[in-house]
Amino acid sequence: MPAVTVAVPGPDAVVDVVDVPVVEPGPRQVRVRVEAAPVTATDVSALRGRLPLRPADRYVLGWSLAGVVDAVGADVNDLEPGDPVLAMSDWFETLTGTQASSVVLPRTSVGRRPAALGPAEASVVALNALSAARALDLLDLPVGATLAVTGAAGSVGGFAIELARHRGLDVLAVAREADRAFVERTGATLAVRGTALDALQADGLLDSAVLGAPALAAVRDGGAFVAVTRPATPAPERGIRVTTLAVVSDAAATEALAVLAADGTITPRVAATYPLRDASAAYAEVEGGTGRRGGVVLVP
Ligand SMILES: NC(=O)c1ccc[n+]([C@@H]2O[C@H](COP(=O)([O-])OP(=O)(O)OC[C@H]3O[C@@H](n4cnc5c(N)ncnc54)[C@H](OP(=O)(O)O)[C@@H]3O)[C@@H](O)[C@H]2O)c1
């Protein structure tokens, strides 16, 4: 079956679509026939050799998917072939890439997908909405507190502002003027990117634009800050609690987010879809431009 791979990650690496064996699901595992698998900023970091990966002959890329159950292993009694699902792969730990026509994952990573949620939309929920939800958990702000989000119109940031509003937070969304309609539709307030961050004085900040230390200025003394990468995690100052997001798969949480996506509470945005065989064009789109709004999704 075809899979999107890189042999040696690095600045000049390219993705190759190669044939890899179909794997049988073991105990407590589920095999999914993939209908959609996004290419994310994290995949580009992996391709470019910016993530500390354990050695492998070849890496199959991709962190999330949506599809249909194809086969189940022993001790899986609550999913069966034909069930629509979405899932995040704990790729960093397992190197099980989702950009392939079939993927075997632990049952604990695979959530049911409501019929109303299409595969492309579900595939962007599975990683990015879960990341946003986990970031809000780390921030742990009380109802009525003020959250600032950098990169608020991006994939993680967009879900974060919607989920934060849903949790009763006031949201200052740092994004472009061109993103005003999206931001204001969620009930957040636009803080136009480029204006001074120290005026925000938020109780907490999610730095999904990976600005690092300069974004601390937006947080009041004693507030909370969540970084999305380790290199962009600033040293704490002024009593601010600083943590780094490291999302892990969670079937139940993913399923709950899929329900919120199906009922319109959160908005899965898909900017483009590409056939899996055109993965290099999809990677070029993710890597190439700014201003893209929504996921770039591969369709096997
Ligand atoms: N640690 C984890 O568990 C975890 C999980 C998921 C994602 N991540 C990381 O989270 C980050 C965001 O991912 P994503 O999928 O949301 O990416 P994305 O969709 O590209 O969003 C990034 C956003 O940041 C904005 N931005 C970029 N540079 C900026 C700047 N200098 N000032 C203000 N805004 C800026 C972009 O706006 P423009 O397009 O207009 O420039 C875009 O809206 C990535 O680094 C990814 O690897 C981490």
mmCIF file of C-alpha atoms and ligand atoms in Angstrom:
data_model
loop_
_atom_site.group_PDB
_atom_site.id
_atom_site.type_symbol
_atom_site.label_atom_id
_atom_site.label_comp_id
_atom_site.label_asym_id
_atom_site.label_seq_id
_atom_site.Cartn_x
_atom_site.Cartn_y
_atom_site.Cartn_z
ATOM 1 C CA MET A 1 0.000 0.000 0.000
ATOM 2 C CA PRO A 2 1.213 3.549 -0.645
ATOM 3 C CA ALA A 3 2.637 5.636 2.192
ATOM 4 C CA VAL A 4 4.271 9.082 2.401
ATOM 5 C CA THR A 5 7.808 8.647 3.666
ATOM 6 C CA VAL A 6 11.147 10.335 4.160
ATOM 7 C CA ALA A 7 14.371 8.337 4.280
ATOM 8 C CA VAL A 8 16.759 10.874 5.793
ATOM 9 C CA PRO A 9 15.128 13.984 7.303
ATOM 10 C CA GLY A 10 17.038 17.194 6.740
ATOM 11 C CA PRO A 11 17.007 20.640 5.120
ATOM 12 C CA ASP A 12 17.031 19.199 1.580
ATOM 13 C CA ALA A 13 14.916 16.096 2.201
ATOM 14 C CA VAL A 14 11.989 15.242 -0.059
ATOM 15 C CA VAL A 15 8.957 13.066 0.607
ATOM 16 C CA ASP A 16 8.588 9.824 -1.361
ATOM 17 C CA VAL A 17 5.390 7.863 -1.819
ATOM 18 C CA VAL A 18 6.528 4.235 -1.554
ATOM 19 C CA ASP A 19 4.877 0.850 -1.153
ATOM 20 C CA VAL A 20 4.900 -0.485 2.421
ATOM 21 C CA PRO A 21 3.373 -3.705 3.794
ATOM 22 C CA VAL A 22 -0.182 -3.747 5.147
ATOM 23 C CA VAL A 23 0.006 -4.602 8.863
ATOM 24 C CA GLU A 24 -2.385 -6.942 10.720
ATOM 25 C CA PRO A 25 -3.853 -5.456 13.919
ATOM 26 C CA GLY A 26 -2.585 -7.095 17.104
ATOM 27 C CA PRO A 27 -4.431 -7.369 20.421
ATOM 28 C CA ARG A 28 -6.216 -4.115 21.388
ATOM 29 C CA GLN A 29 -5.350 -2.607 17.992
ATOM 30 C CA VAL A 30 -7.526 -1.294 15.161
ATOM 31 C CA ARG A 31 -6.687 -1.083 11.477
ATOM 32 C CA VAL A 32 -8.178 1.954 9.744
ATOM 33 C CA ARG A 33 -8.691 2.403 6.014
ATOM 34 C CA VAL A 34 -7.562 6.000 5.746
ATOM 35 C CA GLU A 35 -9.851 8.488 3.982
ATOM 36 C CA ALA A 36 -7.988 11.665 4.998
ATOM 37 C CA ALA A 37 -4.659 12.485 6.652
ATOM 38 C CA PRO A 38 -3.446 16.074 7.103
ATOM 39 C CA VAL A 39 0.029 17.429 6.465
ATOM 40 C CA THR A 40 0.832 19.703 9.423
ATOM 41 C CA ALA A 41 3.539 22.094 10.558
ATOM 42 C CA THR A 42 4.802 19.244 12.754
ATOM 43 C CA ASP A 43 5.237 16.935 9.728
ATOM 44 C CA VAL A 44 7.297 19.644 8.046
ATOM 45 C CA SER A 45 9.460 19.894 11.181
ATOM 46 C CA ALA A 46 9.964 16.103 11.023
ATOM 47 C CA LEU A 47 10.804 16.208 7.290
ATOM 48 C CA ARG A 48 13.313 19.015 7.805
ATOM 49 C CA GLY A 49 15.110 17.173 10.616
ATOM 50 C CA ARG A 50 14.065 19.660 13.286
ATOM 51 C CA LEU A 51 12.655 16.974 15.616
ATOM 52 C CA PRO A 52 14.945 14.685 17.641
ATOM 53 C CA LEU A 53 13.800 11.352 16.157
ATOM 54 C CA ARG A 54 15.103 7.903 17.011
ATOM 55 C CA PRO A 55 16.864 6.271 14.049
ATOM 56 C CA ALA A 56 14.752 4.433 11.472
ATOM 57 C CA ASP A 57 15.397 3.137 7.936
ATOM 58 C CA ARG A 58 12.532 5.264 6.655
ATOM 59 C CA TYR A 59 9.835 7.320 8.371
ATOM 60 C CA VAL A 60 6.161 7.118 7.366
ATOM 61 C CA LEU A 61 4.851 10.636 8.116
ATOM 62 C CA GLY A 62 1.577 11.923 9.563
ATOM 63 C CA TRP A 63 0.010 12.400 13.002
ATOM 64 C CA SER A 64 -3.722 12.163 12.423
ATOM 65 C CA LEU A 65 -6.359 10.606 10.223
ATOM 66 C CA ALA A 66 -9.997 9.938 9.609
ATOM 67 C CA GLY A 67 -11.339 6.846 7.931
ATOM 68 C CA VAL A 68 -13.256 3.651 8.417
ATOM 69 C CA VAL A 69 -12.380 0.649 10.582
ATOM 70 C CA ASP A 70 -10.995 -2.076 8.356
ATOM 71 C CA ALA A 71 -10.104 -4.806 10.864
ATOM 72 C CA VAL A 72 -9.849 -5.156 14.635
ATOM 73 C CA GLY A 73 -7.451 -7.204 16.735
ATOM 74 C CA ALA A 74 -8.204 -9.471 19.675
ATOM 75 C CA ASP A 75 -9.898 -7.821 22.668
ATOM 76 C CA VAL A 76 -11.472 -5.002 20.631
ATOM 77 C CA ASN A 77 -15.194 -5.507 21.165
ATOM 78 C CA ASP A 78 -16.588 -1.999 20.746
ATOM 79 C CA LEU A 79 -15.542 -1.159 17.165
ATOM 80 C CA GLU A 80 -16.139 -3.181 14.029
ATOM 81 C CA PRO A 81 -15.288 -2.994 10.332
ATOM 82 C CA GLY A 82 -17.183 -0.191 8.639
ATOM 83 C CA ASP A 83 -17.327 2.132 11.677
ATOM 84 C CA PRO A 84 -16.306 5.729 10.818
ATOM 85 C CA VAL A 85 -13.450 6.920 13.071
ATOM 86 C CA LEU A 86 -10.819 9.596 13.627
ATOM 87 C CA ALA A 87 -7.508 9.237 15.428
ATOM 88 C CA MET A 88 -4.258 10.804 16.450
ATOM 89 C CA SER A 89 -1.102 8.707 16.256
ATOM 90 C CA ASP A 90 1.474 9.097 19.041
ATOM 91 C CA TRP A 91 3.951 9.462 16.209
ATOM 92 C CA PHE A 92 6.880 10.755 18.200
ATOM 93 C CA GLU A 93 6.847 7.628 20.329
ATOM 94 C CA THR A 94 5.707 4.966 17.815
ATOM 95 C CA LEU A 95 6.669 6.440 14.395
ATOM 96 C CA THR A 96 3.334 5.082 13.094
ATOM 97 C CA GLY A 97 2.582 7.522 10.286
ATOM 98 C CA THR A 98 -0.998 8.202 9.194
ATOM 99 C CA GLN A 99 -0.239 9.347 5.621
ATOM 100 C CA ALA A 100 -0.880 5.905 4.136
ATOM 101 C CA SER A 101 -3.883 4.027 2.819
ATOM 102 C CA SER A 102 -4.110 1.858 5.935
ATOM 103 C CA VAL A 103 -2.822 2.355 9.487
ATOM 104 C CA VAL A 104 -2.837 0.208 12.622
ATOM 105 C CA LEU A 105 -3.282 2.124 15.904
ATOM 106 C CA PRO A 106 -4.055 1.225 19.511
ATOM 107 C CA ARG A 107 -7.797 1.159 20.288
ATOM 108 C CA THR A 108 -7.076 3.840 22.916
ATOM 109 C CA SER A 109 -6.135 6.292 20.126
ATOM 110 C CA VAL A 110 -9.199 5.764 17.913
ATOM 111 C CA GLY A 111 -12.450 7.710 18.424
ATOM 112 C CA ARG A 112 -15.815 7.225 16.775
ATOM 113 C CA ARG A 113 -16.714 9.815 14.142
ATOM 114 C CA PRO A 114 -20.270 11.201 13.914
ATOM 115 C CA ALA A 115 -21.839 10.564 10.512
ATOM 116 C CA ALA A 116 -22.279 14.331 10.033
ATOM 117 C CA LEU A 117 -18.512 14.941 10.172
ATOM 118 C CA GLY A 118 -16.734 14.275 6.879
ATOM 119 C CA PRO A 119 -13.310 12.621 6.822
ATOM 120 C CA ALA A 120 -11.241 15.656 5.755
ATOM 121 C CA GLU A 121 -12.769 17.828 8.502
ATOM 122 C CA ALA A 122 -12.442 15.057 11.102
ATOM 123 C CA SER A 123 -8.793 14.489 10.237
ATOM 124 C CA VAL A 124 -7.881 18.070 11.202
ATOM 125 C CA VAL A 125 -9.854 17.812 14.460
ATOM 126 C CA ALA A 126 -7.961 14.681 15.530
ATOM 127 C CA LEU A 127 -4.610 16.404 16.075
ATOM 128 C CA ASN A 128 -5.197 20.134 16.165
ATOM 129 C CA ALA A 129 -8.409 20.365 18.203
ATOM 130 C CA LEU A 130 -6.990 17.839 20.679
ATOM 131 C CA SER A 131 -3.809 19.944 20.914
ATOM 132 C CA ALA A 132 -5.872 23.080 21.537
ATOM 133 C CA ALA A 133 -7.954 21.333 24.214
ATOM 134 C CA ARG A 134 -4.840 20.033 25.971
ATOM 135 C CA ALA A 135 -3.256 23.492 25.879
ATOM 136 C CA LEU A 136 -6.352 24.921 27.585
ATOM 137 C CA ASP A 137 -6.144 22.130 30.186
ATOM 138 C CA LEU A 138 -2.518 23.111 30.873
ATOM 139 C CA LEU A 139 -3.453 26.787 31.217
ATOM 140 C CA ASP A 140 -6.228 25.816 33.652
ATOM 141 C CA LEU A 141 -7.883 29.252 33.672
ATOM 142 C CA PRO A 142 -11.137 29.869 35.581
ATOM 143 C CA VAL A 143 -14.349 30.866 33.818
ATOM 144 C CA GLY A 144 -14.229 34.592 33.028
ATOM 145 C CA ALA A 145 -10.423 34.745 32.852
ATOM 146 C CA THR A 146 -8.751 36.331 29.825
ATOM 147 C CA LEU A 147 -6.818 34.124 27.417
ATOM 148 C CA ALA A 148 -4.584 35.492 24.661
ATOM 149 C CA VAL A 149 -3.783 33.252 21.680
ATOM 150 C CA THR A 150 -1.021 33.988 19.171
ATOM 151 C CA GLY A 151 -1.497 32.438 15.725
ATOM 152 C CA ALA A 152 -5.210 32.577 16.576
ATOM 153 C CA ALA A 153 -6.351 32.050 12.989
ATOM 154 C CA GLY A 154 -4.065 29.021 12.481
ATOM 155 C CA SER A 155 -5.085 25.401 12.889
ATOM 156 C CA VAL A 156 -4.316 24.962 16.609
ATOM 157 C CA GLY A 157 -5.063 28.611 17.430
ATOM 158 C CA GLY A 158 -8.432 28.602 15.668
ATOM 159 C CA PHE A 159 -9.659 25.586 17.623
ATOM 160 C CA ALA A 160 -8.195 27.099 20.801
ATOM 161 C CA ILE A 161 -10.183 30.315 20.554
ATOM 162 C CA GLU A 162 -13.421 28.422 19.878
ATOM 163 C CA LEU A 163 -12.849 25.937 22.709
ATOM 164 C CA ALA A 164 -11.819 28.711 25.084
ATOM 165 C CA ARG A 165 -15.051 30.602 24.372
ATOM 166 C CA HIS A 166 -16.950 27.331 24.887
ATOM 167 C CA ARG A 167 -15.234 27.005 28.305
ATOM 168 C CA GLY A 168 -16.342 30.520 29.284
ATOM 169 C CA LEU A 169 -13.078 32.411 28.800
ATOM 170 C CA ASP A 170 -12.675 35.912 27.352
ATOM 171 C CA VAL A 171 -10.339 35.599 24.386
ATOM 172 C CA LEU A 172 -7.870 38.038 22.834
ATOM 173 C CA ALA A 173 -7.012 36.569 19.453
ATOM 174 C CA VAL A 174 -3.705 37.766 17.974
ATOM 175 C CA ALA A 175 -4.144 37.505 14.202
ATOM 176 C CA ARG A 176 -4.188 39.552 11.020
ATOM 177 C CA GLU A 177 -6.800 42.196 10.248
ATOM 178 C CA ALA A 178 -7.853 39.851 7.416
ATOM 179 C CA ASP A 179 -8.831 37.271 10.074
ATOM 180 C CA ARG A 180 -11.272 39.639 11.832
ATOM 181 C CA ALA A 181 -14.439 37.927 10.550
ATOM 182 C CA PHE A 182 -13.283 34.469 11.670
ATOM 183 C CA VAL A 183 -12.137 35.750 15.065
ATOM 184 C CA GLU A 184 -15.229 37.809 15.821
ATOM 185 C CA ARG A 185 -17.569 34.995 14.784
ATOM 186 C CA THR A 186 -16.164 32.983 17.710
ATOM 187 C CA GLY A 187 -16.883 35.798 20.162
ATOM 188 C CA ALA A 188 -13.176 36.561 20.621
ATOM 189 C CA THR A 189 -11.671 40.050 20.352
ATOM 190 C CA LEU A 190 -9.100 40.607 17.609
ATOM 191 C CA ALA A 191 -5.707 41.934 18.744
ATOM 192 C CA VAL A 192 -4.171 42.877 15.434
ATOM 193 C CA ARG A 193 -0.829 41.159 14.924
ATOM 194 C CA GLY A 194 2.043 43.640 15.119
ATOM 195 C CA THR A 195 0.523 45.806 17.846
ATOM 196 C CA ALA A 196 2.306 45.821 21.239
ATOM 197 C CA LEU A 197 1.660 42.578 23.127
ATOM 198 C CA ASP A 198 2.337 44.100 26.563
ATOM 199 C CA ALA A 199 -0.974 45.962 26.395
ATOM 200 C CA LEU A 200 -2.901 42.674 26.555
ATOM 201 C CA GLN A 201 -2.192 41.772 30.232
ATOM 202 C CA ALA A 202 -3.905 38.397 29.782
ATOM 203 C CA ASP A 203 -4.304 35.829 32.562
ATOM 204 C CA GLY A 204 -2.939 33.177 30.209
ATOM 205 C CA LEU A 205 -1.469 32.835 26.727
ATOM 206 C CA LEU A 206 -1.262 30.010 24.205
ATOM 207 C CA ASP A 207 1.657 30.697 21.862
ATOM 208 C CA SER A 208 0.521 28.783 18.785
ATOM 209 C CA ALA A 209 2.478 31.181 16.538
ATOM 210 C CA VAL A 210 5.695 29.963 18.232
ATOM 211 C CA LEU A 211 6.837 33.490 19.104
ATOM 212 C CA GLY A 212 8.595 32.336 22.298
ATOM 213 C CA ALA A 213 9.937 34.787 24.887
ATOM 214 C CA PRO A 214 8.551 37.994 23.270
ATOM 215 C CA ALA A 215 5.007 36.657 23.788
ATOM 216 C CA LEU A 216 5.497 36.568 27.582
ATOM 217 C CA ALA A 217 4.934 40.336 27.516
ATOM 218 C CA ALA A 218 1.226 39.692 26.879
ATOM 219 C CA VAL A 219 0.815 37.846 30.207
ATOM 220 C CA ARG A 220 0.176 39.577 33.539
ATOM 221 C CA ASP A 221 2.427 38.860 36.530
ATOM 222 C CA GLY A 222 1.581 35.437 37.979
ATOM 223 C CA GLY A 223 -0.302 34.309 34.844
ATOM 224 C CA ALA A 224 0.167 31.178 32.727
ATOM 225 C CA PHE A 225 1.908 30.534 29.376
ATOM 226 C CA VAL A 226 1.804 27.464 27.140
ATOM 227 C CA ALA A 227 4.416 26.979 24.415
ATOM 228 C CA VAL A 228 3.863 24.507 21.571
ATOM 229 C CA THR A 229 7.502 23.571 20.973
ATOM 230 C CA ARG A 230 10.368 23.031 23.382
ATOM 231 C CA PRO A 231 12.788 25.438 21.601
ATOM 232 C CA ALA A 232 10.152 28.210 21.827
ATOM 233 C CA THR A 233 9.535 27.664 25.558
ATOM 234 C CA PRO A 234 10.741 30.767 27.411
ATOM 235 C CA ALA A 235 12.286 30.823 30.872
ATOM 236 C CA PRO A 236 9.629 31.783 33.438
ATOM 237 C CA GLU A 237 9.626 35.357 34.691
ATOM 238 C CA ARG A 238 7.384 37.589 36.888
ATOM 239 C CA GLY A 239 5.832 34.505 38.519
ATOM 240 C CA ILE A 240 4.380 33.284 35.201
ATOM 241 C CA ARG A 241 3.819 29.493 35.078
ATOM 242 C CA VAL A 242 5.355 28.273 31.779
ATOM 243 C CA THR A 243 4.625 24.811 30.346
ATOM 244 C CA THR A 244 5.216 23.082 27.013
ATOM 245 C CA LEU A 245 2.410 21.253 25.225
ATOM 246 C CA ALA A 246 3.075 17.618 24.285
ATOM 247 C CA VAL A 247 -0.219 16.225 23.026
ATOM 248 C CA VAL A 248 -0.905 12.487 23.363
ATOM 249 C CA SER A 249 -3.719 10.485 21.812
ATOM 250 C CA ASP A 250 -6.968 10.063 23.735
ATOM 251 C CA ALA A 251 -9.912 8.280 22.117
ATOM 252 C CA ALA A 252 -12.566 9.669 24.464
ATOM 253 C CA ALA A 253 -11.370 13.279 24.208
ATOM 254 C CA THR A 254 -11.071 12.989 20.411
ATOM 255 C CA GLU A 255 -14.584 11.609 20.186
ATOM 256 C CA ALA A 256 -15.946 14.492 22.299
ATOM 257 C CA LEU A 257 -14.198 17.019 20.038
ATOM 258 C CA ALA A 258 -15.640 15.306 16.949
ATOM 259 C CA VAL A 259 -19.112 15.817 18.436
ATOM 260 C CA LEU A 260 -18.350 19.536 18.991
ATOM 261 C CA ALA A 261 -17.190 19.755 15.364
ATOM 262 C CA ALA A 262 -20.323 18.021 14.098
ATOM 263 C CA ASP A 263 -22.635 20.320 16.091
ATOM 264 C CA GLY A 264 -20.830 23.500 14.954
ATOM 265 C CA THR A 265 -19.246 24.464 18.313
ATOM 266 C CA ILE A 266 -15.799 24.232 16.688
ATOM 267 C CA THR A 267 -15.004 24.734 13.011
ATOM 268 C CA PRO A 268 -12.739 22.302 11.188
ATOM 269 C CA ARG A 269 -11.261 24.239 8.272
ATOM 270 C CA VAL A 270 -9.778 22.497 5.240
ATOM 271 C CA ALA A 271 -7.770 24.730 2.916
ATOM 272 C CA ALA A 272 -6.886 22.100 0.298
ATOM 273 C CA THR A 273 -6.952 18.396 -0.413
ATOM 274 C CA TYR A 274 -4.402 16.476 -2.472
ATOM 275 C CA PRO A 275 -4.285 12.868 -3.643
ATOM 276 C CA LEU A 276 -1.762 10.942 -1.524
ATOM 277 C CA ARG A 277 0.434 10.425 -4.590
ATOM 278 C CA ASP A 278 0.841 14.238 -4.784
ATOM 279 C CA ALA A 279 2.178 14.471 -1.232
ATOM 280 C CA SER A 280 5.192 16.522 -2.281
ATOM 281 C CA ALA A 281 2.867 19.290 -3.549
ATOM 282 C CA ALA A 282 0.928 19.192 -0.278
ATOM 283 C CA TYR A 283 4.152 19.482 1.721
ATOM 284 C CA ALA A 284 5.257 22.385 -0.479
ATOM 285 C CA GLU A 285 1.963 24.158 0.205
ATOM 286 C CA VAL A 286 2.268 23.733 3.984
ATOM 287 C CA GLU A 287 5.902 24.753 4.006
ATOM 288 C CA GLY A 288 5.659 27.476 1.427
ATOM 289 C CA GLY A 289 3.211 30.116 2.375
ATOM 290 C CA THR A 290 1.782 32.203 5.144
ATOM 291 C CA GLY A 291 -1.866 33.190 5.341
ATOM 292 C CA ARG A 292 -3.226 29.698 4.654
ATOM 293 C CA ARG A 293 -6.305 29.097 6.794
ATOM 294 C CA GLY A 294 -7.181 25.463 7.444
ATOM 295 C CA GLY A 295 -5.556 22.095 7.002
ATOM 296 C CA VAL A 296 -3.921 20.613 3.923
ATOM 297 C CA VAL A 297 -5.274 17.096 3.714
ATOM 298 C CA LEU A 298 -4.054 14.038 1.794
ATOM 299 C CA VAL A 299 -6.651 11.654 0.386
ATOM 300 C CA PRO A 300 -5.381 8.116 -0.307
HETATM 301 N N1 LIG B 1 3.485 20.341 21.118
HETATM 302 C C1 LIG B 1 2.415 19.784 20.565
HETATM 303 O O1 LIG B 1 1.867 18.815 21.110
HETATM 304 C C2 LIG B 1 1.885 20.351 19.274
HETATM 305 C C3 LIG B 1 0.706 19.832 18.718
HETATM 306 C C4 LIG B 1 0.222 20.403 17.529
HETATM 307 C C5 LIG B 1 0.910 21.453 16.931
HETATM 308 N N2 LIG B 1 2.069 21.885 17.494
HETATM 309 C C6 LIG B 1 2.817 23.015 16.898
HETATM 310 O O2 LIG B 1 1.966 24.141 16.931
HETATM 311 C C7 LIG B 1 2.408 25.080 15.952
HETATM 312 C C8 LIG B 1 1.206 25.638 15.193
HETATM 313 O O3 LIG B 1 0.654 24.606 14.392
HETATM 314 P P1 LIG B 1 -0.571 24.925 13.435
HETATM 315 O O4 LIG B 1 -0.902 23.641 12.772
HETATM 316 O O5 LIG B 1 -1.627 25.672 14.134
HETATM 317 O O6 LIG B 1 0.145 25.898 12.370
HETATM 318 P P2 LIG B 1 -0.553 26.969 11.409
HETATM 319 O O7 LIG B 1 -1.914 26.538 11.009
HETATM 320 O O8 LIG B 1 0.458 27.292 10.365
HETATM 321 O O9 LIG B 1 -0.757 28.248 12.351
HETATM 322 C C9 LIG B 1 0.282 29.088 12.759
HETATM 323 C C10 LIG B 1 -0.283 30.482 12.857
HETATM 324 O O10 LIG B 1 0.710 31.370 13.379
HETATM 325 C C11 LIG B 1 0.676 32.574 12.645
HETATM 326 N N3 LIG B 1 1.997 33.205 12.697
HETATM 327 C C12 LIG B 1 3.145 32.772 12.111
HETATM 328 N N4 LIG B 1 4.156 33.612 12.374
HETATM 329 C C13 LIG B 1 3.640 34.604 13.143
HETATM 330 C C14 LIG B 1 4.178 35.778 13.728
HETATM 331 N N5 LIG B 1 5.469 36.099 13.587
HETATM 332 N N6 LIG B 1 3.355 36.568 14.459
HETATM 333 C C15 LIG B 1 2.050 36.241 14.644
HETATM 334 N N7 LIG B 1 1.473 35.132 14.090
HETATM 335 C C16 LIG B 1 2.264 34.345 13.349
HETATM 336 C C17 LIG B 1 0.294 32.171 11.252
HETATM 337 O O11 LIG B 1 -0.283 33.252 10.558
HETATM 338 P P3 LIG B 1 0.043 33.545 9.004
HETATM 339 O O12 LIG B 1 -0.264 32.270 8.271
HETATM 340 O O13 LIG B 1 -0.877 34.650 8.653
HETATM 341 O O14 LIG B 1 1.486 33.908 8.936
HETATM 342 C C18 LIG B 1 -0.724 31.065 11.521
HETATM 343 O O15 LIG B 1 -2.018 31.602 11.654
HETATM 344 C C19 LIG B 1 3.409 24.314 15.070
HETATM 345 O O16 LIG B 1 4.717 24.692 15.449
HETATM 346 C C20 LIG B 1 3.172 22.855 15.435
HETATM 347 O O17 LIG B 1 4.323 22.062 15.236
HETATM 348 C C21 LIG B 1 2.564 21.380 18.652
#
